[in-house]
CSV table of C-alpha atoms and ligand atoms in Angstrom, one decimal:
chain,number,residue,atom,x,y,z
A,1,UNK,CA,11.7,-10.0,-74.6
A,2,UNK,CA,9.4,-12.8,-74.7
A,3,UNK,CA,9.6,-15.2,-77.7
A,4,UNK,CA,7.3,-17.5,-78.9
A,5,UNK,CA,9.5,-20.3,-81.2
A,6,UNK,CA,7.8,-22.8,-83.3
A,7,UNK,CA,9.4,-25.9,-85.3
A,8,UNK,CA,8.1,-28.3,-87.3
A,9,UNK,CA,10.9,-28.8,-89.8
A,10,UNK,CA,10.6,-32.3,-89.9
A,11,UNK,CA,8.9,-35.2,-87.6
A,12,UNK,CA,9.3,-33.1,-84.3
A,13,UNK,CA,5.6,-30.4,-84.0
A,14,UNK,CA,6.7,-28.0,-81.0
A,15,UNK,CA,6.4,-25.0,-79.4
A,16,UNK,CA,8.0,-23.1,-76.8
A,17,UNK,CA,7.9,-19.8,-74.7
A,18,UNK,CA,11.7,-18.0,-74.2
A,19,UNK,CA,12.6,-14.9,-72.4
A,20,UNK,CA,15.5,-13.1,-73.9
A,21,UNK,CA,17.3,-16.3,-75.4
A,22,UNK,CA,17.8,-17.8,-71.8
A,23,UNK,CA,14.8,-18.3,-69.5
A,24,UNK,CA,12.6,-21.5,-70.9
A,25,UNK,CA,9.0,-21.0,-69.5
A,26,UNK,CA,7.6,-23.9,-71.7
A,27,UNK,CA,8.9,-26.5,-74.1
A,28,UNK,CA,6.3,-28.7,-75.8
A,29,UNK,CA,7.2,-31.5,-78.4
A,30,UNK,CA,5.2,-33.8,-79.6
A,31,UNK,CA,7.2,-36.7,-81.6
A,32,UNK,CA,5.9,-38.6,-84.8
A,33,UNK,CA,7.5,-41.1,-84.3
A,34,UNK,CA,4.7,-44.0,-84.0
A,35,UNK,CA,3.5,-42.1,-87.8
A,36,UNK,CA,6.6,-43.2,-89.2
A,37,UNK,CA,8.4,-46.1,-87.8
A,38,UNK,CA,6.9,-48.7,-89.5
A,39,UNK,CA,8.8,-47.2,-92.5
A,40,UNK,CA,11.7,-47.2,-91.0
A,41,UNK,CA,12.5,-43.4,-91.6
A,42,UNK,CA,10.1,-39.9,-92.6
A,43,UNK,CA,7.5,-40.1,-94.5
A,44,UNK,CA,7.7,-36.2,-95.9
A,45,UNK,CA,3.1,-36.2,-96.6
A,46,UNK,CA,3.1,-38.1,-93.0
A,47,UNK,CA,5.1,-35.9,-91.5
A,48,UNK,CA,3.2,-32.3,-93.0
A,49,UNK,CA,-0.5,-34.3,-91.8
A,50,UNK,CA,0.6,-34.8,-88.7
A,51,UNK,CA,2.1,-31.4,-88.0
A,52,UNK,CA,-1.2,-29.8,-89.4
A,53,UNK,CA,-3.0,-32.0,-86.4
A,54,UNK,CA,-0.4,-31.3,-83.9
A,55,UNK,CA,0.5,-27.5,-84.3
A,56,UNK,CA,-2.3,-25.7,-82.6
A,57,UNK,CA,-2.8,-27.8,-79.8
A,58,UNK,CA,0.9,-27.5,-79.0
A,59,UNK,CA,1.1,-23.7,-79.6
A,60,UNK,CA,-1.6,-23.6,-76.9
A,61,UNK,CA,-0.1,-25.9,-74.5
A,62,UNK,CA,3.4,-24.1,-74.8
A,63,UNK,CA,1.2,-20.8,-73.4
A,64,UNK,CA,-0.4,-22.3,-71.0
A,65,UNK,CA,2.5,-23.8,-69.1
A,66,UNK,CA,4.3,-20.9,-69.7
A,67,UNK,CA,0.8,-19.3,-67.9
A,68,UNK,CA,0.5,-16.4,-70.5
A,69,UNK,CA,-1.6,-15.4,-73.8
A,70,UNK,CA,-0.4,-14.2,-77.2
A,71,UNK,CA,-0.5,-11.0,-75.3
A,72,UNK,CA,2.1,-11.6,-73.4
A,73,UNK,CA,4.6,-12.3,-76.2
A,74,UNK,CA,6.6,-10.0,-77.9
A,75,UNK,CA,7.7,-11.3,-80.7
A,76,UNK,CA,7.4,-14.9,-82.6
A,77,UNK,CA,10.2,-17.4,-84.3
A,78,UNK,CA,9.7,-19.9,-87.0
A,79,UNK,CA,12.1,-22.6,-88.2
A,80,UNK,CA,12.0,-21.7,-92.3
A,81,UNK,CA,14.6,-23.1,-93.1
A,82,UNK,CA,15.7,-26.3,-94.0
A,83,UNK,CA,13.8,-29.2,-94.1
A,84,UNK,CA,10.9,-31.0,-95.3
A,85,UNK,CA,9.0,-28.6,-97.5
A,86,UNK,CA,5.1,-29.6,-96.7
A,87,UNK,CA,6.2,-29.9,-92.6
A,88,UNK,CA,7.9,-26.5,-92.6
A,89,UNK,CA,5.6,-24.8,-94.2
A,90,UNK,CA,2.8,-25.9,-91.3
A,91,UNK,CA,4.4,-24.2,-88.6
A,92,UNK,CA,5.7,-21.1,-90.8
A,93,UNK,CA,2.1,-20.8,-91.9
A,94,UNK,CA,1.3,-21.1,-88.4
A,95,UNK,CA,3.1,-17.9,-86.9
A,96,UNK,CA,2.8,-15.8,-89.7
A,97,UNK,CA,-1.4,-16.3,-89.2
A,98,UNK,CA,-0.2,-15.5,-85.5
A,99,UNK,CA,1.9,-12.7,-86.2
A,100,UNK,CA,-0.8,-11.1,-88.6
A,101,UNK,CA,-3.6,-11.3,-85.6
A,102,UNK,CA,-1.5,-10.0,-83.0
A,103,UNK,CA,0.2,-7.6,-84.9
A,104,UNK,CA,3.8,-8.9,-83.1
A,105,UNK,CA,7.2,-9.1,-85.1
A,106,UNK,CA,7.9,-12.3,-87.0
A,107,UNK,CA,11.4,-13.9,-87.5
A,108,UNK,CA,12.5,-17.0,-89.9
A,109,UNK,CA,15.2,-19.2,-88.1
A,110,UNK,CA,17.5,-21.4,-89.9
A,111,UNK,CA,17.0,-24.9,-88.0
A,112,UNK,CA,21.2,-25.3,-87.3
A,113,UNK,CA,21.2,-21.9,-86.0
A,114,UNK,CA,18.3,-23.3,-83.9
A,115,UNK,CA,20.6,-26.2,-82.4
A,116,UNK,CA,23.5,-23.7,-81.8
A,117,UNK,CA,20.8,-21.6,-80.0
A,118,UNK,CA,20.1,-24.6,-77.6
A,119,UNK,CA,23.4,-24.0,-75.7
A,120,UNK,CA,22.6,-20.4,-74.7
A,121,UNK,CA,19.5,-22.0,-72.2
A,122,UNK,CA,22.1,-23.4,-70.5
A,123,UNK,CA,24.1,-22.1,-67.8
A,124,UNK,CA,27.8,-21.0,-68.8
A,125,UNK,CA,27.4,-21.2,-72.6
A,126,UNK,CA,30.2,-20.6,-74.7
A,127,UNK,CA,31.7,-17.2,-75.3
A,128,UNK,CA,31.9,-16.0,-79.3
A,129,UNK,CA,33.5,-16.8,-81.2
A,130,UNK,CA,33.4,-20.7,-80.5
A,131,UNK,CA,33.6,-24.0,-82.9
A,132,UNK,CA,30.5,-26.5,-83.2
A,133,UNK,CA,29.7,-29.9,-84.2
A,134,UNK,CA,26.2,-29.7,-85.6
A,135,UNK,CA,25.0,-33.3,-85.8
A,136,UNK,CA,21.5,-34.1,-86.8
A,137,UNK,CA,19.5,-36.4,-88.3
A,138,UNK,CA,20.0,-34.7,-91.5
A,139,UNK,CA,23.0,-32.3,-91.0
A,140,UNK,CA,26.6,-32.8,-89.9
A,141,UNK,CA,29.2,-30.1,-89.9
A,142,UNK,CA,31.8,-28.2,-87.9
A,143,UNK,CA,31.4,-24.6,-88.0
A,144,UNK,CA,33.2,-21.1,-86.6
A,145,UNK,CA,30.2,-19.6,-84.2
A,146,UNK,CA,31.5,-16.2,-84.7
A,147,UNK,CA,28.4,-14.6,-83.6
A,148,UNK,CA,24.4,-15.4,-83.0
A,149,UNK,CA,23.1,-15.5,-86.5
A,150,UNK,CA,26.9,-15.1,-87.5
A,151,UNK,CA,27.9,-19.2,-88.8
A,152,UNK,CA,30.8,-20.2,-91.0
A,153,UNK,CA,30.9,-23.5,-92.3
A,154,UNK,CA,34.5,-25.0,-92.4
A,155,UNK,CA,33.5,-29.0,-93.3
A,156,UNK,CA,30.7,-30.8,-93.5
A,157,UNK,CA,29.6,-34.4,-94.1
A,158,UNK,CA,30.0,-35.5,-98.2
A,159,UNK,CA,27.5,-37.9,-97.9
A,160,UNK,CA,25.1,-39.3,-94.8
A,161,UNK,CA,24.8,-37.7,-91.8
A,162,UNK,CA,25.6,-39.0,-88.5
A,163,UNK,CA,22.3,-39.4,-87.1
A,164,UNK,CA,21.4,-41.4,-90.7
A,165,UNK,CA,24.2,-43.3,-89.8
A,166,UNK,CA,22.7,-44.3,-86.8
A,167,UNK,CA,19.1,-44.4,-87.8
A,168,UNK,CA,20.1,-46.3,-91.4
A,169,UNK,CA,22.4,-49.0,-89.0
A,170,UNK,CA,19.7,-49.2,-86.6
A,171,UNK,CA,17.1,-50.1,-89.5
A,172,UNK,CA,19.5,-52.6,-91.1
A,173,UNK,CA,20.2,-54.5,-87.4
A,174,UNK,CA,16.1,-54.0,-87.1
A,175,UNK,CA,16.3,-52.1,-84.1
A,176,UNK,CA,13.4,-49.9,-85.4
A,177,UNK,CA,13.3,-46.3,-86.4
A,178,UNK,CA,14.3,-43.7,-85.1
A,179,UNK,CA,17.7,-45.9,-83.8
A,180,UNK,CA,20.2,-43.8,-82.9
A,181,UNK,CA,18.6,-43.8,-79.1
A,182,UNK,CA,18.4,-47.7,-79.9
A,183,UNK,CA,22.0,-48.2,-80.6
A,184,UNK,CA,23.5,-45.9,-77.7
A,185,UNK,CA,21.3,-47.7,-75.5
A,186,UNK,CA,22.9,-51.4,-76.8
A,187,UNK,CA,26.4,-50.3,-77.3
A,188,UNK,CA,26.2,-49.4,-73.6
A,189,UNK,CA,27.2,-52.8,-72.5
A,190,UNK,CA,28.9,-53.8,-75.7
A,191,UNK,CA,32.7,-54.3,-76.5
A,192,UNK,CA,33.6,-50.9,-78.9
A,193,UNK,CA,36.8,-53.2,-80.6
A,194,UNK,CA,34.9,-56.5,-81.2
A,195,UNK,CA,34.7,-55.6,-85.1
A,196,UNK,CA,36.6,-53.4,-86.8
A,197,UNK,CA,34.9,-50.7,-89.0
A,198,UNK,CA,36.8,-48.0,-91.4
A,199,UNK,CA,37.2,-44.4,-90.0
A,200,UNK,CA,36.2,-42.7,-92.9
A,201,UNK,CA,37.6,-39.4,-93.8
A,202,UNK,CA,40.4,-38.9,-91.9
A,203,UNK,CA,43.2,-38.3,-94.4
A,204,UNK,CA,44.6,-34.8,-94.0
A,205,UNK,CA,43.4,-33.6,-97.5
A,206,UNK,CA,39.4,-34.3,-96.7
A,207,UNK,CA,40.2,-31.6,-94.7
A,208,UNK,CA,36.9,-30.8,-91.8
A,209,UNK,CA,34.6,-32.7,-94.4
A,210,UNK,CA,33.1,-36.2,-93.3
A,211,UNK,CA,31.6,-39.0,-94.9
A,212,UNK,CA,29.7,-42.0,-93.4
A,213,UNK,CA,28.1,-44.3,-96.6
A,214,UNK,CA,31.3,-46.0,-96.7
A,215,UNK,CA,30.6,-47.3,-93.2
A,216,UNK,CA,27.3,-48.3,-93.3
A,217,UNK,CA,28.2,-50.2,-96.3
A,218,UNK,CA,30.5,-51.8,-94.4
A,219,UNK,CA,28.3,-53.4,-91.7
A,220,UNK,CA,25.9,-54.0,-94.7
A,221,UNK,CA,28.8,-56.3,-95.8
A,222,UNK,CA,29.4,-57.6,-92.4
A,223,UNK,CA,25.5,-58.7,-91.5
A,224,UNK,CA,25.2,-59.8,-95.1
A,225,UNK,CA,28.0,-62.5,-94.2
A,226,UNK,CA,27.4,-63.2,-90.7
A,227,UNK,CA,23.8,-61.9,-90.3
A,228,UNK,CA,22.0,-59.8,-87.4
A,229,UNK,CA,23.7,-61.2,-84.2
A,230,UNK,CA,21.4,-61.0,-81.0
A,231,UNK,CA,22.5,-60.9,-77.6
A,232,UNK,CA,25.8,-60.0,-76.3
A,233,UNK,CA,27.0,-59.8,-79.7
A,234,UNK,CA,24.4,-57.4,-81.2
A,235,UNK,CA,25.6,-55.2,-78.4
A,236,UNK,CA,29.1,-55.7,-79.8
A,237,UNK,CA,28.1,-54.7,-83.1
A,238,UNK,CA,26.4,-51.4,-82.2
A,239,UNK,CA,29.5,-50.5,-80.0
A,240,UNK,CA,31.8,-51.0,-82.7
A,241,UNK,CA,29.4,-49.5,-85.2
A,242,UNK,CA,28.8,-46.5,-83.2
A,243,UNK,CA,32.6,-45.9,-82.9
A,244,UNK,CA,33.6,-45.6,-85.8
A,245,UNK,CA,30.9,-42.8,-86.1
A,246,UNK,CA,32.2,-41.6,-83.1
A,247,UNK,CA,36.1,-41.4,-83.3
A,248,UNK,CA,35.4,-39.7,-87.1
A,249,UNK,CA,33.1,-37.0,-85.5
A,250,UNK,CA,35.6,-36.2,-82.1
A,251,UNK,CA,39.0,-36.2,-84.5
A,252,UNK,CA,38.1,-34.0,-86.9
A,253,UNK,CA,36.3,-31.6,-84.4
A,254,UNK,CA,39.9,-31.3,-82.4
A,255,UNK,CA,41.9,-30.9,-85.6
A,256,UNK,CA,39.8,-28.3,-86.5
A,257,UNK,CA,39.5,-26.6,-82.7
A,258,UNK,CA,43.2,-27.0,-82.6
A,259,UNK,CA,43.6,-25.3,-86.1
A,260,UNK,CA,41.6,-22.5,-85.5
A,261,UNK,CA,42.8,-21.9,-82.0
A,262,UNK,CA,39.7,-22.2,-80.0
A,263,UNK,CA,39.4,-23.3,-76.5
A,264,UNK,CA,35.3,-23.3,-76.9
A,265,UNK,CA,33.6,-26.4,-78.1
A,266,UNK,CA,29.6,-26.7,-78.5
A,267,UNK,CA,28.3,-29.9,-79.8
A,268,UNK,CA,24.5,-30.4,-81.0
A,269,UNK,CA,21.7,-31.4,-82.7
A,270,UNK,CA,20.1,-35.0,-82.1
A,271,UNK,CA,23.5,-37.0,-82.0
A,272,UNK,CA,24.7,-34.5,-79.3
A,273,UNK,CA,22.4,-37.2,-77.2
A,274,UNK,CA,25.1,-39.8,-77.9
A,275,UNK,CA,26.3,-40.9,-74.4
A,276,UNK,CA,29.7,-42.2,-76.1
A,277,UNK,CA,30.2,-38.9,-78.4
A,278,UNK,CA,29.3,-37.0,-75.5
A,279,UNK,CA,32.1,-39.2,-73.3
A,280,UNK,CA,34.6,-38.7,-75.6
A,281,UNK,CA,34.4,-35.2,-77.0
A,282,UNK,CA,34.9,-34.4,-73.2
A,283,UNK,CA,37.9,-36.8,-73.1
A,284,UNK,CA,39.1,-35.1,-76.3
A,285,UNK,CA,38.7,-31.7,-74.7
A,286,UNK,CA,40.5,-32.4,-71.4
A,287,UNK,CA,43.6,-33.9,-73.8
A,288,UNK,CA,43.7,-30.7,-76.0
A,289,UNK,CA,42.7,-28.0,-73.9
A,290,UNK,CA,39.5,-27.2,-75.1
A,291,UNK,CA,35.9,-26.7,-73.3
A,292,UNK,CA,33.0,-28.9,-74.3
A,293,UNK,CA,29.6,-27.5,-74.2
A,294,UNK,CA,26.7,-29.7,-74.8
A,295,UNK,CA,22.8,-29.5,-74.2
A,296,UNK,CA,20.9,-31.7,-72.2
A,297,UNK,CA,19.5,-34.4,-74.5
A,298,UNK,CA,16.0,-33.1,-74.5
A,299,UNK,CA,18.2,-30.0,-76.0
A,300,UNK,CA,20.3,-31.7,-78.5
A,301,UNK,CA,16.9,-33.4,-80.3
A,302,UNK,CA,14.6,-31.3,-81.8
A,303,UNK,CA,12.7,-28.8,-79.7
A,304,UNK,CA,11.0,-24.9,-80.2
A,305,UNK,CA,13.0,-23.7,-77.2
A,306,UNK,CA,16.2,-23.7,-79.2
A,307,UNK,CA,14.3,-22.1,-82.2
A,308,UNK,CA,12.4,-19.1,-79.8
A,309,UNK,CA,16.3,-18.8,-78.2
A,310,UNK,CA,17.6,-18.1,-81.8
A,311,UNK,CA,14.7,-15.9,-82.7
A,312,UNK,CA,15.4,-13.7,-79.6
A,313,UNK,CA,18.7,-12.6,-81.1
A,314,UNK,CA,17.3,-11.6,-84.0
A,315,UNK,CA,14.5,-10.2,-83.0
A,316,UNK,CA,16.8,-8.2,-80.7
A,317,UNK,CA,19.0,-6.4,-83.2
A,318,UNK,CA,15.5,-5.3,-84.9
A,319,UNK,CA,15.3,-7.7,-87.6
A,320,UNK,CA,11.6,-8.1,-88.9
A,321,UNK,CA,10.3,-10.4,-91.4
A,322,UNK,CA,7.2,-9.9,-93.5
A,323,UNK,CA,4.4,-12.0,-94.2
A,324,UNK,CA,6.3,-13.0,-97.5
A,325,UNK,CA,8.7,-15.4,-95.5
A,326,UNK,CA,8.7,-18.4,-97.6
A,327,UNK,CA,10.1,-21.7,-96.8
A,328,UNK,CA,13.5,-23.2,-98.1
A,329,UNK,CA,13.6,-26.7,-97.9
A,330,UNK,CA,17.6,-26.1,-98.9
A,331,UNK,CA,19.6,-23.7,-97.2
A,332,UNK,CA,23.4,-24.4,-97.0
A,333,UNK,CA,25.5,-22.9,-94.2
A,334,UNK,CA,27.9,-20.2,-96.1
A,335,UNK,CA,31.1,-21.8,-96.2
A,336,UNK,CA,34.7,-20.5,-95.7
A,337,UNK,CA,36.6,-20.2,-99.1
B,401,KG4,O1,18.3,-32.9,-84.4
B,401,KG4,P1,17.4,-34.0,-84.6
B,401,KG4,O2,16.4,-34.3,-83.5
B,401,KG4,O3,16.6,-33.9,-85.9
B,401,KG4,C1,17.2,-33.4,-87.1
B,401,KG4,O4,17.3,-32.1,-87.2
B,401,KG4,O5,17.5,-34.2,-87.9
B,401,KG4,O6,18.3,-35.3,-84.8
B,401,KG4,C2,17.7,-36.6,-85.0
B,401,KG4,C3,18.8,-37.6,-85.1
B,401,KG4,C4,18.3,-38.9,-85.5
B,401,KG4,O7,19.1,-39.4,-86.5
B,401,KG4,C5,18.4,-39.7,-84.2
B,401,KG4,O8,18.6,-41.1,-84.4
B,401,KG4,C6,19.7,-39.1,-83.6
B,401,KG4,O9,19.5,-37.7,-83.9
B,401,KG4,N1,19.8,-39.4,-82.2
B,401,KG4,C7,20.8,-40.1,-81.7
B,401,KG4,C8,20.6,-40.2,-80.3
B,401,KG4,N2,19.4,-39.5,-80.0
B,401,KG4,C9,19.0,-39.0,-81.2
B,401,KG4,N3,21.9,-40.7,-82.3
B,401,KG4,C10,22.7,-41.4,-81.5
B,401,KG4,N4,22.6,-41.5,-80.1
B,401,KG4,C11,21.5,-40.9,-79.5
B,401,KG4,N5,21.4,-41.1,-78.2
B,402,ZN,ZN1,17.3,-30.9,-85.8
């Protein structure tokens, strides 16, 4: 079955061609990010302009290097859920128009189940059910996989995400938006222990929940009395920033996997790009037992090819939706009790 999976959920317009959930024939994205970096962060009536430009144009690119026509397509997947209300509702607007014409079945995709999705275009994805760490720009939570479509929430972040983390650190060093990218890229050759920040969260009765405004209010504190360093101690600083983000993320993720008794790990969504999370959830892994799984980073950011993969498996067990599919700018994981 060949998908066609549009997202436009927040600053990313793309479009992508999937056979049955595995096979990427094309993956177009086209970023925002010169629109919205002088800000420093999204600009939600920026963001829905730009996607209005971009969304045809990249549907029709994603066809052509995938070297088919709407005819070709069997069915077609929309991120609906969450995100920015006026950028959503571009590319849902988009393939319902395209689903009416052609007459093909239309399916709403959550955008997390989108980044779990991303691991399946991979070789040797997990089997079900496995635990994730879903960390996005706007989203970070561990959850039980139990099934495509089939999420349980067991903690999430109380506050910031890690990829605001990142981006709002990055914007307070001026290292420019978006700076997650940015601050990998510095910490690379900086010393991790040169400052130390709080690890937030880790008592045992925050249970799988998170929380990261604590910490960036700590290295407000720390440039407010010594500045914004440059050189070989600005690459300090993001080391040391960016592990304390990471040692919060990778011990809670193997109390939980140990907890629940899984030996299947997936991490995504945009921080999955992080070179040191990436390092030491494998590390973590190795220690404990468990198999990591993470995209490539073109995978973990946001991309249609994870959103098409996650529209396959619905599409697949029948599930149609009609031209009434409305956006929800909030839609929370369902939780365990
Ligand atoms: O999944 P994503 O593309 O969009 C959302 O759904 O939010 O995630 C974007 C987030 C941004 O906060 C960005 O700074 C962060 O992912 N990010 C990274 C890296 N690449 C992207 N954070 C840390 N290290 C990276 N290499
Ligand atoms: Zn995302």
């Amino acid at each position: 079955m060949r998908v066609l999976g549009i997202e436009s959920s927040c600053d990313e317009t793309a479009a992508a061609i999937v056979d049955d959930g595995r096979v990427v024939r094309s993956d177009v994205v086209a970023s925002q990010n010169e629109v919205h970096a002088r800000y420093g962060g999204v600009v939600p009536e920026l963001a829905a302009r730009a996607h209005i430009q971009h969304v045809v144009p990249v549907v029709r690119a994603a066809l052509d290097e995938a070297g088919c026509t709407l005819d070709d397509v069997d069915g077609i997947a929309a991120t609906n859920a969450p995100g920015l209300v006026g950028a959503l509702l571009v590319g849902l607007q988009t393939a319902k128009a395209l689903a009416w014409v052609t007459g093909k079945p239309l399916v709403g995709v959550h955008h997390l189940e989108g980044h779990l999705s991303a691991i399946f275009l991979e070789p040797d994805p997990p089997p079900m059910p496995h635990l994730a760490l879903i960390v996005s720009g706007g989203h970070t939570s561990i959850v039980r996989v139990e099934d495509h479509g089939h999420i349980i929430e067991l903690g999430a972040t109380r506050d910031d995400a890690a990829g605001e983390a990142f981006d709002k650190g990055a914007k307070l060093l001026g290292l420019g938006y978006p700076g997650g990218i940015v601050v990998d890229r510095l910490a690379q050759r900086g010393d991790p222990k040169a400052v130390a920040f709080p690890r937030p969260m880790l008592a045992p009765e925050s249970g799988d929940d998170l929380s990261f405004s604590g910490l960036k209010t700590s290295l407000l504190h720390h440039v407010r009395a010594h500045g914004v360093p440059d050189g070989q101690a600005l690459a300090d600083l993001c080391a040391s920033y960016q592990a304390a983000i990471v040692e919060a993320l990778v011990r809670k993720t193997r109390r939980a996997a140990r907890r629940e008794g899984i030996a299947h790990v997936q991490v995504c969504g945009g921080v999955a790009a992080n070179s040191a999370l990436r390092t030491a959830m494998k590390l973590a892994g190795d220690e404990d037992g468990f198999r990591v799984h993470v995209p490539p980073p073109r995978r973990c950011t946001d991309n249609a090819a994870m959103i098409a993969g996650a529209g396959y498996f619905r599409l697949a067990r029948g599930e149609r939706a009609g031209l009434d599919l409305d956006a929800n700018p909030n839609a929370p994981l369902p939780r365990r009790a």
